[in-house]
Structures are given as structure tokens and as C-alpha cells.
CSV table of C-alpha atoms and ligand atoms in Angstrom, one decimal:
chain,number,residue,atom,x,y,z
A,56,MET,CA,101.2,77.8,100.6
A,57,MET,CA,99.0,78.8,103.5
A,58,THR,CA,97.0,75.8,104.8
A,59,LYS,CA,93.5,76.2,106.0
A,60,SER,CA,94.5,75.0,109.5
A,61,LYS,CA,96.6,78.1,110.1
A,62,LYS,CA,95.1,81.3,111.6
A,63,THR,CA,96.5,84.5,110.3
A,64,TYR,CA,94.2,87.2,111.5
A,65,SER,CA,91.9,87.4,114.5
A,66,GLY,CA,89.1,89.5,113.0
A,67,GLU,CA,86.3,88.7,110.6
A,68,GLU,CA,85.3,85.3,112.0
A,69,THR,CA,81.8,85.5,110.6
A,70,LYS,CA,80.0,87.6,108.1
A,71,MET,CA,76.3,88.6,108.1
A,72,ASN,CA,74.6,89.1,104.8
A,73,PHE,CA,72.7,92.4,104.9
A,74,ILE,CA,71.0,91.7,101.6
A,75,ASP,CA,69.5,88.5,100.1
A,76,LYS,CA,72.2,86.6,98.3
A,77,SER,CA,70.1,86.2,95.1
A,78,ILE,CA,69.6,90.0,95.0
A,79,GLU,CA,73.3,90.6,95.5
A,80,ASN,CA,74.1,88.0,92.7
A,81,TYR,CA,71.7,89.8,90.4
A,82,ALA,CA,73.4,93.2,91.2
A,83,VAL,CA,76.8,91.7,90.5
A,84,ARG,CA,75.5,90.2,87.2
A,85,LYS,CA,74.3,93.6,86.1
A,86,SER,CA,77.6,95.4,87.1
A,87,GLU,CA,81.0,95.7,85.6
A,88,THR,CA,83.1,93.2,87.5
A,89,PRO,CA,86.9,92.4,87.8
A,90,SER,CA,88.7,90.1,85.3
A,91,ASN,CA,88.8,86.3,85.1
A,92,LEU,CA,92.2,86.4,86.8
A,93,CYS,CA,90.6,88.1,89.8
A,94,ASP,CA,88.0,85.3,89.8
A,95,GLU,CA,90.8,82.8,89.7
A,96,LEU,CA,92.5,84.5,92.6
A,97,GLU,CA,89.2,84.5,94.6
A,98,SER,CA,88.7,80.8,94.0
A,99,PHE,CA,92.4,80.1,94.9
A,100,THR,CA,92.0,82.1,98.1
A,101,ARG,CA,88.7,80.3,99.0
A,102,GLU,CA,90.3,76.9,98.5
A,103,GLN,CA,93.8,77.4,99.9
A,104,VAL,CA,93.9,80.3,102.4
A,105,GLU,CA,92.6,80.7,105.9
A,106,MET,CA,89.9,83.4,106.4
A,107,PRO,CA,89.0,83.8,102.7
A,108,GLN,CA,86.0,85.9,103.7
A,109,MET,CA,88.5,88.8,104.2
A,110,LEU,CA,88.6,89.2,100.4
A,111,THR,CA,86.4,92.0,99.3
A,112,GLY,CA,84.7,90.3,96.4
A,113,ARG,CA,83.1,91.3,93.1
A,114,MET,CA,80.4,93.7,94.3
A,115,GLU,CA,82.8,95.9,96.3
A,116,ALA,CA,85.5,95.7,93.7
A,117,SER,CA,83.0,96.8,91.1
A,118,PHE,CA,82.1,99.8,93.2
A,119,LEU,CA,85.8,100.7,93.8
A,120,GLY,CA,86.3,100.5,90.1
A,121,PHE,CA,83.4,102.9,89.5
A,122,LEU,CA,84.9,105.4,92.0
A,123,ILE,CA,88.3,105.2,90.2
A,124,HIS,CA,86.6,106.2,86.9
A,125,ALA,CA,84.2,108.7,88.3
A,126,LEU,CA,86.9,110.5,90.3
A,127,GLY,CA,89.7,110.2,87.7
A,128,VAL,CA,91.9,108.4,90.2
A,129,LYS,CA,95.5,107.8,89.3
A,130,LYS,CA,97.0,106.9,92.7
A,131,VAL,CA,95.5,104.5,95.2
A,132,LEU,CA,96.8,103.6,98.7
A,133,GLU,CA,95.4,100.3,100.0
A,134,ILE,CA,95.9,99.3,103.7
A,135,GLY,CA,95.4,95.5,103.8
A,136,THR,CA,96.5,93.5,100.7
A,137,PHE,CA,95.8,89.9,101.8
A,138,THR,CA,96.0,87.8,98.7
A,139,GLY,CA,95.9,90.8,96.4
A,140,TYR,CA,92.3,90.7,95.1
A,141,SER,CA,91.2,94.3,95.7
A,142,ALA,CA,94.6,95.7,94.6
A,143,LEU,CA,94.4,93.8,91.3
A,144,ALA,CA,90.8,94.8,90.8
A,145,MET,CA,91.6,98.4,91.3
A,146,ALA,CA,94.8,98.3,89.2
A,147,GLU,CA,92.7,96.9,86.3
A,148,GLN,CA,90.6,100.2,86.3
A,149,LEU,CA,93.5,102.6,86.6
A,150,PRO,CA,95.2,104.3,83.6
A,151,ASP,CA,98.5,102.7,82.5
A,152,ASP,CA,100.5,105.3,84.4
A,153,GLY,CA,98.3,104.8,87.5
A,154,LYS,CA,99.5,103.0,90.6
A,155,VAL,CA,98.3,101.1,93.7
A,156,VAL,CA,100.5,101.1,96.8
A,157,THR,CA,99.3,98.3,99.0
A,158,LEU,CA,100.4,97.7,102.6
A,159,ASP,CA,100.4,94.4,104.6
A,160,ILE,CA,102.5,92.6,107.2
A,161,ASN,CA,101.8,89.1,105.9
A,162,GLY,CA,104.6,87.8,103.6
A,163,GLU,CA,102.8,84.5,103.0
A,164,THR,CA,99.6,86.0,101.6
A,165,GLY,CA,101.8,88.7,100.0
A,166,LYS,CA,103.6,86.1,98.0
A,167,ILE,CA,100.3,84.7,96.6
A,168,ALA,CA,99.3,88.2,95.7
A,169,HIS,CA,102.6,88.8,93.9
A,170,ASP,CA,102.3,85.6,92.0
A,171,PHE,CA,98.9,86.5,90.6
A,172,TRP,CA,99.8,90.1,89.8
A,173,LYS,CA,102.7,88.9,87.7
A,174,GLN,CA,100.2,87.2,85.4
A,175,SER,CA,98.2,90.4,84.8
A,176,PRO,CA,99.0,93.2,82.2
A,177,HIS,CA,98.0,95.6,85.1
A,178,GLY,CA,100.4,94.0,87.7
A,179,HIS,CA,103.1,96.6,86.9
A,180,LYS,CA,100.9,99.3,88.5
A,181,ILE,CA,101.0,97.6,91.9
A,182,GLN,CA,103.7,98.4,94.5
A,183,GLN,CA,103.7,96.1,97.5
A,184,VAL,CA,105.0,97.2,100.9
A,185,LEU,CA,105.5,94.5,103.6
A,186,ALA,CA,105.6,96.2,107.0
A,187,PRO,CA,103.2,97.3,109.7
A,188,ALA,CA,100.9,99.7,107.8
A,189,LEU,CA,101.1,102.6,110.2
A,190,GLU,CA,104.9,102.7,110.0
A,191,SER,CA,104.7,102.6,106.2
A,192,MET,CA,102.1,105.4,106.2
A,193,GLN,CA,104.4,107.5,108.2
A,194,GLN,CA,107.3,107.0,105.7
A,195,ILE,CA,105.3,107.5,102.5
A,196,LYS,CA,105.4,111.2,101.6
A,197,GLU,CA,103.3,111.2,98.4
A,198,SER,CA,99.6,111.9,98.2
A,199,PHE,CA,96.8,109.7,96.9
A,200,ASP,CA,93.4,110.2,95.2
A,201,LEU,CA,91.9,107.2,96.8
A,202,VAL,CA,92.7,105.4,100.1
A,203,PHE,CA,91.1,102.1,100.8
A,204,ILE,CA,91.3,101.0,104.5
A,205,ASP,CA,90.8,97.3,105.0
A,206,ALA,CA,93.3,96.0,107.6
A,207,ASP,CA,93.4,95.4,111.4
A,208,LYS,CA,90.4,97.1,113.0
A,209,GLY,CA,92.3,98.2,116.2
A,210,ASN,CA,94.2,100.7,114.0
A,211,TYR,CA,91.3,101.9,112.0
A,212,LEU,CA,91.2,105.4,113.6
A,213,ASN,CA,94.9,105.8,113.3
A,214,TYR,CA,94.8,104.7,109.6
A,215,PHE,CA,92.0,107.1,109.0
A,216,LYS,CA,93.7,110.1,110.6
A,217,ARG,CA,96.9,109.5,108.7
A,218,SER,CA,94.9,109.0,105.5
A,219,LEU,CA,93.4,112.5,105.9
A,220,GLU,CA,96.9,113.9,105.7
A,221,MET,CA,97.7,111.8,102.6
A,222,ILE,CA,94.8,112.4,100.3
A,223,THR,CA,94.6,115.0,97.6
A,224,ASP,CA,92.1,117.9,98.0
A,225,ASN,CA,89.4,116.0,96.1
A,226,GLY,CA,90.6,112.6,97.5
A,227,VAL,CA,88.3,110.0,98.9
A,228,ILE,CA,88.8,107.6,101.7
A,229,VAL,CA,86.9,104.3,101.6
A,230,ILE,CA,86.8,102.2,104.9
A,231,ASP,CA,85.6,98.6,104.7
A,232,ASN,CA,83.7,96.6,107.3
A,233,VAL,CA,82.3,99.5,109.2
A,234,LEU,CA,79.1,97.6,110.0
A,235,TRP,CA,81.1,94.7,111.3
A,236,SER,CA,78.3,92.1,110.6
A,237,GLY,CA,75.9,94.4,112.6
A,238,LYS,CA,78.0,94.2,115.8
A,239,VAL,CA,78.4,98.0,115.7
A,240,LEU,CA,74.9,98.1,117.2
A,241,GLN,CA,76.1,96.5,120.5
A,242,ASP,CA,75.8,98.8,123.5
A,243,ASN,CA,78.5,96.8,125.3
A,244,PRO,CA,80.8,95.7,122.5
A,245,GLU,CA,82.0,92.1,123.0
A,246,THR,CA,85.4,92.6,121.4
A,247,GLU,CA,88.0,95.3,121.0
A,248,ASP,CA,87.6,95.2,117.2
A,249,THR,CA,83.9,96.1,117.6
A,250,ARG,CA,84.8,98.9,120.0
A,251,SER,CA,87.4,100.2,117.6
A,252,ILE,CA,85.0,100.3,114.7
A,253,GLN,CA,82.4,102.1,116.8
A,254,GLU,CA,85.0,104.7,117.8
A,255,LEU,CA,86.0,105.2,114.2
A,256,ASN,CA,82.4,105.6,113.0
A,257,ASP,CA,81.6,108.0,115.9
A,258,TYR,CA,84.7,110.1,115.1
A,259,VAL,CA,84.0,110.3,111.4
A,260,SER,CA,80.3,111.2,111.8
A,261,SER,CA,81.2,113.9,114.3
A,262,GLN,CA,83.6,115.8,112.1
A,263,PRO,CA,81.9,118.9,110.6
A,264,ASP,CA,84.7,119.4,108.0
A,265,LEU,CA,84.1,115.9,106.5
A,266,TYR,CA,81.4,114.7,104.1
A,267,ALA,CA,80.7,111.0,105.0
A,268,THR,CA,78.3,108.4,103.6
A,269,MET,CA,78.0,104.9,105.0
A,270,LEU,CA,76.7,102.4,102.6
A,271,PRO,CA,75.3,99.0,103.7
A,272,VAL,CA,77.2,97.3,100.8
A,273,ARG,CA,78.6,93.9,101.9
A,274,ASP,CA,79.9,94.5,105.4
A,275,GLY,CA,79.5,98.3,105.3
A,276,MET,CA,81.6,100.8,103.3
A,277,TYR,CA,82.3,104.3,104.6
A,278,LEU,CA,83.0,106.9,101.9
A,279,ILE,CA,84.6,110.1,103.2
A,280,ARG,CA,86.0,113.3,101.7
A,281,LYS,CA,86.9,116.7,103.0
A,282,ARG,CA,84.3,119.4,102.4
B,295,SAM,C1,90.6,92.1,105.2
B,295,SAM,S1,92.2,91.7,104.8
B,295,SAM,C2,92.5,92.6,103.3
B,295,SAM,C3,91.7,92.1,102.2
B,295,SAM,C4,92.0,92.7,100.8
B,295,SAM,N1,91.8,94.1,100.8
B,295,SAM,C5,91.2,92.0,99.7
B,295,SAM,O1,90.2,92.5,99.4
B,295,SAM,O2,91.6,90.9,99.3
B,295,SAM,C6,93.2,92.4,106.0
B,295,SAM,C7,94.7,92.4,105.9
B,295,SAM,O3,95.2,93.2,106.9
B,295,SAM,C8,96.5,92.8,107.2
B,295,SAM,N2,97.0,93.4,108.4
B,295,SAM,C9,96.6,93.1,109.7
B,295,SAM,N3,97.3,93.9,110.6
B,295,SAM,C10,98.1,94.7,109.8
B,295,SAM,C11,99.1,95.7,110.1
B,295,SAM,N4,99.4,96.1,111.4
B,295,SAM,N5,99.7,96.3,109.1
B,295,SAM,C12,99.5,95.9,107.8
B,295,SAM,N6,98.6,95.0,107.5
B,295,SAM,C13,97.9,94.3,108.4
B,295,SAM,C14,96.3,91.2,107.3
B,295,SAM,O4,97.6,90.6,107.1
B,295,SAM,C15,95.3,91.0,106.2
B,295,SAM,O5,96.0,90.5,105.0
């Protein structure tokens, strides 16, 4: 089990709340949210795992679930599994023959994910790949209706460009943390992660062949599809 004294990932040290917590809680209460098992996984992660704030949480998971239904998604590619919360939340919304392929390098958090997925009737839809995500993305030859990018920020632009090659014609790419707790506003970015996210955001917003919408949900979600 991963102890709280251990550092696993250098990003996401702090999180800014863009909206009042009580308003967000109200929105969550009025939304379809993931299963009790997802809640248990969230609690376990908060209590036992370093950097629990990396987990997407109920508001974002609800939104991803809505997209899955609205777009009729059958295949999801997730970049950044962590303890498996968002993969499980998305699997719960997929049809029985749907699948989530989820990529991560961390075997320790991957084991926690696997142990929780085993307890779910939707766990069979999840395929876990433990390797550097960019390498896995080069090897995977199938296409996906939805790609969710939520891993190391330095590779965000690489993940995005490869994702464009991997989505179906009507496919959607969702990128998490694109507001980076507001640090994207820095003229002289203090960290490489901030610079990388700014570069990604500038690239996406300058592409005339893409339709992109950035939502200030949680830490910022970018929704992108081809025109
Ligand atoms: C923000 S967390 C993912 C959170 C997850 N989507 C959730 O909602 O619970 C980011 C993950 O990216 C993984 N990661 C970092 N660098 C990676 C790389 N080069 N390849 C694959 N995964 C990587 C980390 O191990 C970490 O688990």
C-alpha cells in the first residue's frame, strides 16, 4: 500500500477552488454521480495514497458520464489511471460491450485500481496498460470515441497530437487541469508544468480545424473535437 510519506508525482501540489465549495456540492447533489464503490475508492485514496487531489472526483466524473451517453461512446482511452476512479466512473456509464483502455506508469496505484475494479460489475470493461503513456499510444492501433488526458503535464501536447490521430470522426478529446489552479495566467511561468499547459492551450486555441471549449469545471476541462 502506498504510504502518505511517499511522493509519486511532482505536479498538482495545490488546487484552487474556482467556485464556492457549497455551490459545487449543490451541483453534485443535483447531478447523476458515480457508484458507492467509486465513493469508497475516493475515500480509500484520500486516506491511504499520496497526492489524492489527483483524483477527478464526482463533479467531473458526472460530466464525463454525461458525455458518454450524449455521444454514444463505446470506446474510451484514458491517459492517467492513478487509483482508477475516473476509469471506473466512465466504465459504469458504458454499454456492456464498451471498454476503457487506461494508461499509467505507476504499478502501485495501478494495483489499487485493479483491486477496486474487480469488485465492480463494470470492471470487465477496463483494460489497464502499465507503461509510459506515449509509448503505449504509439503501439495502440485502434480508434476511440472519447480520449481523456489526465497525466504528466510535460507531455500534454504530445498526448493531444497523438490523440487527434486516434479519435473517430465524431470523437471528443477531454483534457483535465487546463487552468492549473489559475497559474496559466502567469506571464513568466514558475514551473515547466505551467509552461507546458500554456503551450497546449495556445496550440489548441490556434487550430482552425478544431472546435474547442474550455470549461472552468474543477481545475479546468478542455473539450475538443474536429470540425
Ligand atoms: C492526475 S493522475 C490521474 C487521475 C485519474 N484520472 C483519476 O481521476 O483518478 C495522473 C497520473 O498520471 C500518471 N503518469 C505520470 N506520468 C506518466 C507517464 N509518462 N505515462 C503514463 N502515466 C503517467 C501518474 O502515475 C498518475 O497516476
